[in-house]
Short mmCIF file of the C-alpha atoms (twelve columns), coordinates in Angstrom:
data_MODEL
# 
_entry.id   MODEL 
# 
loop_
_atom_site.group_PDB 
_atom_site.id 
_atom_site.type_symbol 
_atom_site.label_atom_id 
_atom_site.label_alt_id 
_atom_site.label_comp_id 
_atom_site.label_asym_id 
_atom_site.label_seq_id 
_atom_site.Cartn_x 
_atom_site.Cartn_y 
_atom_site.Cartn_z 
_atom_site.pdbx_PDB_model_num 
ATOM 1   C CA . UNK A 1   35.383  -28.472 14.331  1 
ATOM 2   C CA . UNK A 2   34.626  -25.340 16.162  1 
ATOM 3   C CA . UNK A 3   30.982  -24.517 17.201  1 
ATOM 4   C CA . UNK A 4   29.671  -21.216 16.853  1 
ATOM 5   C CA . UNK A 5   26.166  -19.469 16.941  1 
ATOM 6   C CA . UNK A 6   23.206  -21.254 15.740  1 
ATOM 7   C CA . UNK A 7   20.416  -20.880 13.030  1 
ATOM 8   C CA . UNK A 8   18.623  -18.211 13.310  1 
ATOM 9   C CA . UNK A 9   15.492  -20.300 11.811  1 
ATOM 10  C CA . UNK A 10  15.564  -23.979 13.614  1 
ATOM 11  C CA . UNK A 11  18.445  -23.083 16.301  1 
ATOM 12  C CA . UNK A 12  20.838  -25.823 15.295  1 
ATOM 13  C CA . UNK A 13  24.457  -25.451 16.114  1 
ATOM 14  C CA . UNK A 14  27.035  -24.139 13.311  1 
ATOM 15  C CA . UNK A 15  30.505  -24.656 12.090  1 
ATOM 16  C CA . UNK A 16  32.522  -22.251 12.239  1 
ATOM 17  C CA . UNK A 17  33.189  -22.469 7.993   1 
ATOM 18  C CA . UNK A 18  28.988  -22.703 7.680   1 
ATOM 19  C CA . UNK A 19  27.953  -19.535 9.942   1 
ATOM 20  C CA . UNK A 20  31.282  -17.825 8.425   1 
ATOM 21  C CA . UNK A 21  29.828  -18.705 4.716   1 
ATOM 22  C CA . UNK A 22  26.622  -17.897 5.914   1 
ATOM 23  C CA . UNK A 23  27.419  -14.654 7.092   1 
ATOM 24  C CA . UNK A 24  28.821  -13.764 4.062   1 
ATOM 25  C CA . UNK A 25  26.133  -14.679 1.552   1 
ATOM 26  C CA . UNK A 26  23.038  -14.360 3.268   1 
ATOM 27  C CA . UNK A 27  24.106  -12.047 6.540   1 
ATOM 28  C CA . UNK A 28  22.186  -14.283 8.584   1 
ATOM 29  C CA . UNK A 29  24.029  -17.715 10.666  1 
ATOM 30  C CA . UNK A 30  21.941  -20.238 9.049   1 
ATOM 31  C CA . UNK A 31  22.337  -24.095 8.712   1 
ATOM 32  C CA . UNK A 32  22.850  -25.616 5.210   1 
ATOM 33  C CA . UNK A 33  19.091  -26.495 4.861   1 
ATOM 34  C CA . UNK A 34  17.989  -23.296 5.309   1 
ATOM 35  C CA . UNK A 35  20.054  -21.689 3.567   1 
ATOM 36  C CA . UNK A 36  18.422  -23.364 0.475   1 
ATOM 37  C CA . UNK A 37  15.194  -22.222 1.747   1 
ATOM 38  C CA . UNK A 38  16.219  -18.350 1.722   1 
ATOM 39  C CA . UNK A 39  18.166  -18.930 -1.858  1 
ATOM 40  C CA . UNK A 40  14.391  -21.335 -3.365  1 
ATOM 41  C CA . UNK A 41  11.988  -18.853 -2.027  1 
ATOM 42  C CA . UNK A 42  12.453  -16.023 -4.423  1 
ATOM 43  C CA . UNK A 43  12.013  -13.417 -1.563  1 
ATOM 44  C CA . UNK A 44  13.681  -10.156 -2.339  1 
ATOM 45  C CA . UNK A 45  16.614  -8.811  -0.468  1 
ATOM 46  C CA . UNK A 46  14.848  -6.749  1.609   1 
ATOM 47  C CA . UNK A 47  12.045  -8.824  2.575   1 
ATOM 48  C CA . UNK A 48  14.538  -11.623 3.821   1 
ATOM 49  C CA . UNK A 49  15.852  -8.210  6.126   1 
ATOM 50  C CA . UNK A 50  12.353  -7.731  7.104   1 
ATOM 51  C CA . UNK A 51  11.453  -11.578 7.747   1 
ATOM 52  C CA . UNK A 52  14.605  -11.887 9.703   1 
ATOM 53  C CA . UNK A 53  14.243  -8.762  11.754  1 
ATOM 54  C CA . UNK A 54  10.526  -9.930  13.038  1 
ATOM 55  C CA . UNK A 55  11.813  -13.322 13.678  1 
ATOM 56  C CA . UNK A 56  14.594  -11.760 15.748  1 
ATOM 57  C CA . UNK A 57  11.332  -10.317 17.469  1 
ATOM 58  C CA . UNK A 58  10.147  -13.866 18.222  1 
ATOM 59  C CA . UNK A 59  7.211   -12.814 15.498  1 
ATOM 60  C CA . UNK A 60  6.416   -16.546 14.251  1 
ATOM 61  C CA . UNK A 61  6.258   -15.170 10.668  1 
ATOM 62  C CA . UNK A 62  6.281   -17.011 7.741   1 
ATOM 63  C CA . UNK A 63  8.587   -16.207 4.203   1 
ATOM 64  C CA . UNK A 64  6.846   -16.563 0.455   1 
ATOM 65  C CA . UNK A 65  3.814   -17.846 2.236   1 
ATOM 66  C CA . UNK A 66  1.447   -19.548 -0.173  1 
ATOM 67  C CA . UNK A 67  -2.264  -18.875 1.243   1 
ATOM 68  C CA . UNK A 68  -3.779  -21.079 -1.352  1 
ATOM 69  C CA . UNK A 69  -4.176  -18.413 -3.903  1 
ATOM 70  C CA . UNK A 70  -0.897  -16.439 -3.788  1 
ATOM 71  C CA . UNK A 71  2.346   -16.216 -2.643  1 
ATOM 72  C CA . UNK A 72  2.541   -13.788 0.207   1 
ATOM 73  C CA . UNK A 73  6.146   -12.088 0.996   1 
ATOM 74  C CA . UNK A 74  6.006   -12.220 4.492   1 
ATOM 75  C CA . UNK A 75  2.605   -13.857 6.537   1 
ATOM 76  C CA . UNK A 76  1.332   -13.989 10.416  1 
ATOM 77  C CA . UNK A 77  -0.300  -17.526 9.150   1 
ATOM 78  C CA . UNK A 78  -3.944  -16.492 9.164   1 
ATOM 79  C CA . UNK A 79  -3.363  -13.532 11.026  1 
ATOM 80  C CA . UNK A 80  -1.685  -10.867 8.607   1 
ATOM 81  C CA . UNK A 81  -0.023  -10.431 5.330   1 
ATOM 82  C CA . UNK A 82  3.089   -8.140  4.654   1 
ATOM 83  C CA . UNK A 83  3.724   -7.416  1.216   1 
ATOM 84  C CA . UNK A 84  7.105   -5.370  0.026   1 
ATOM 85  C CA . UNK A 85  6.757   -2.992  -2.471  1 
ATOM 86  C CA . UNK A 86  9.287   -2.987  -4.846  1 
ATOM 87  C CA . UNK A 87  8.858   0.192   -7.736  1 
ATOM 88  C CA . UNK A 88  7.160   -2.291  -10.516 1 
ATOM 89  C CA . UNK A 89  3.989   -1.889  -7.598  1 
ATOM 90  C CA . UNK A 90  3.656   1.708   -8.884  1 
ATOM 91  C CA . UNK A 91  2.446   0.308   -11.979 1 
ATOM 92  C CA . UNK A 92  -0.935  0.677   -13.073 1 
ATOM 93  C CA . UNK A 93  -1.578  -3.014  -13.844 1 
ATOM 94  C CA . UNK A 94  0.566   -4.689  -10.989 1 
ATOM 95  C CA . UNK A 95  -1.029  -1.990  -8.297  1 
ATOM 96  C CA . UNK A 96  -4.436  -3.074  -9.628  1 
ATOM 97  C CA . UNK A 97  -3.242  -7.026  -9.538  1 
ATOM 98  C CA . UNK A 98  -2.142  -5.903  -5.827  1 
ATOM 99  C CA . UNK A 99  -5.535  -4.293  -4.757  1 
ATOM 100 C CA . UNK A 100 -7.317  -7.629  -6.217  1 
ATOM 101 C CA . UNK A 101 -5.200  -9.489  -4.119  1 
ATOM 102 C CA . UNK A 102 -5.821  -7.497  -1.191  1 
ATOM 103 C CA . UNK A 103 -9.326  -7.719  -1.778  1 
ATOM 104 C CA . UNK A 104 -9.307  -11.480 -1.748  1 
ATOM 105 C CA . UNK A 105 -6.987  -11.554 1.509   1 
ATOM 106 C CA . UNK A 106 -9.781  -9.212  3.262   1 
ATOM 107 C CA . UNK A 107 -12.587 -12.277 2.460   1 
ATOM 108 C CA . UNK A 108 -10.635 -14.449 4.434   1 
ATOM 109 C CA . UNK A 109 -10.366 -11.652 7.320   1 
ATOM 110 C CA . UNK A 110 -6.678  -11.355 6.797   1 
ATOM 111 C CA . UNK A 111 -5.328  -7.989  6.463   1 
ATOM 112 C CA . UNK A 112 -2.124  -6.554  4.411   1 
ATOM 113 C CA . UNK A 113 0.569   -4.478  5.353   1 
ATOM 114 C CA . UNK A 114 1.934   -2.722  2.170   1 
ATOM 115 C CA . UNK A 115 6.120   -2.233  3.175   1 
ATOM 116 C CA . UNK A 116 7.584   0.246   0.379   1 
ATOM 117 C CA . UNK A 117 11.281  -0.177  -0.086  1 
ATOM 118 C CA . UNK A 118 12.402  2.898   0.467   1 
ATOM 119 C CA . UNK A 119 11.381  2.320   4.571   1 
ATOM 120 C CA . UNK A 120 13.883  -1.119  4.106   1 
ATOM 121 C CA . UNK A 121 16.671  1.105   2.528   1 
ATOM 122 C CA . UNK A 122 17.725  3.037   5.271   1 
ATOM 123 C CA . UNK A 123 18.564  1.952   9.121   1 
ATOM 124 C CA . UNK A 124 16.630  4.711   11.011  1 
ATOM 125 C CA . UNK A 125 13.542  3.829   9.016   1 
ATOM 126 C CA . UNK A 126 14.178  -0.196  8.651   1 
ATOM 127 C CA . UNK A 127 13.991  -0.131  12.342  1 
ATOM 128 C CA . UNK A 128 10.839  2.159   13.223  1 
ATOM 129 C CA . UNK A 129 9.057   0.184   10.447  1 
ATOM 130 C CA . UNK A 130 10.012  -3.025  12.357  1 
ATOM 131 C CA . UNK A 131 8.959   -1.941  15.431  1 
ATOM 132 C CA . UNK A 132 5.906   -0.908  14.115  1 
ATOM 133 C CA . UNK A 133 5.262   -4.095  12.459  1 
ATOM 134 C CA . UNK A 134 5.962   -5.733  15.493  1 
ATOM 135 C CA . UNK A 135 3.442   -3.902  17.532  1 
ATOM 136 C CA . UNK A 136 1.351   -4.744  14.442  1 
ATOM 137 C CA . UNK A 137 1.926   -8.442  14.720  1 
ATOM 138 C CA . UNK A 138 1.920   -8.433  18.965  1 
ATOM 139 C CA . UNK A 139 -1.402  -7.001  18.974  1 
ATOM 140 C CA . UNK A 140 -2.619  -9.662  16.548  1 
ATOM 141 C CA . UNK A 141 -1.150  -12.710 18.097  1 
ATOM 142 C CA . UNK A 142 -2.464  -11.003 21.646  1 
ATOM 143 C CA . UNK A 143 -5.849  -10.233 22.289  1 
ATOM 144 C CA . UNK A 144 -5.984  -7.025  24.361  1 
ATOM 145 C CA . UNK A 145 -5.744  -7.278  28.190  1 
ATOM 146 C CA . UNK A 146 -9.034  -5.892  28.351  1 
ATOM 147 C CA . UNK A 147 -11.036 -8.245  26.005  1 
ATOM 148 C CA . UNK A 148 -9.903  -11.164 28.613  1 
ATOM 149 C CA . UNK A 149 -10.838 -9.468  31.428  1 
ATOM 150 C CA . UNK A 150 -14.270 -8.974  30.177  1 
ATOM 151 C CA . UNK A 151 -14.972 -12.348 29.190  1 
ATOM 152 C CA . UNK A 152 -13.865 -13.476 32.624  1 
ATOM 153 C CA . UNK A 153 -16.862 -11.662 34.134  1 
ATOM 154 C CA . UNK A 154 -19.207 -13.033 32.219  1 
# 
């Protein structure tokens, strides 16, 4: 059997009939086990887009993250939420259930990124909201230049 590319998620080598299967149901090259991951999570179509396009960043983000209270769409573990906003967020009781939640992320010092859809929907947008995201993340994961430099005086 032919070799191809590799999972996107762990790296491992394809076949050429799972990356060509893969391709066509998920739009991703992923191996067998994680393509049950992406089909048992539950994520919505666009936040697998979103979840794969930071990981194609090399943004160690996490899908359907459970921080012990919720399930988060997309998660910088301990770092930063991203939720997508599908239209049922417009709603008066899920948009107060989401500011609850937001308010309980913000004990733990963890901030959330509200994505609406309509910035997944369209290419131009998808990618200036994932570059912005990834600046978003970047900035997170590294402490400014600055901050270093001033502890090193000390």
């Amino acid at each position: 059997m032919k070799t191809s590319r590799n999972c996107l998620e762990c790296g491992k080598l394809l076949t050429e009939g799972v990356e060509q299967f893969s391709m066509e149901v998920y739009g991703y090259p992923l191996c067998l086990k994680h393509q049950a991951y992406i089909t048992e999570s539950g994520a919505s179509p666009q936040a697998i887009d979103l979840y794969f396009a930071l990981k194609s960043e090399k943004i160690p983000v996490v899908l359907e993250y459970w921080d012990g209270h919720k399930h988060v769409d997309i998660a910088l573990p301990g770092k930063l939420y991203i939720e997508v906003n599908g239209s049922y967020h417009y709603e008066s009781i899920q948009a107060l259930i989401d500011l609850r939640r937001t308010v309980y992320s913000l004990r733990g010092d963890i901030s959330t990124i509200w994505v609406p859809n309509y910035l997944l929907s369209q290419p131009p947008l998808f990618r200036q909201t994932v570059e912005e995201l990834t600046k978003a993340c970047r900035s997170l994961m590294n402490p400014a230049p600055f901050l270093n430099l001033a502890l090193s005086f000390n």
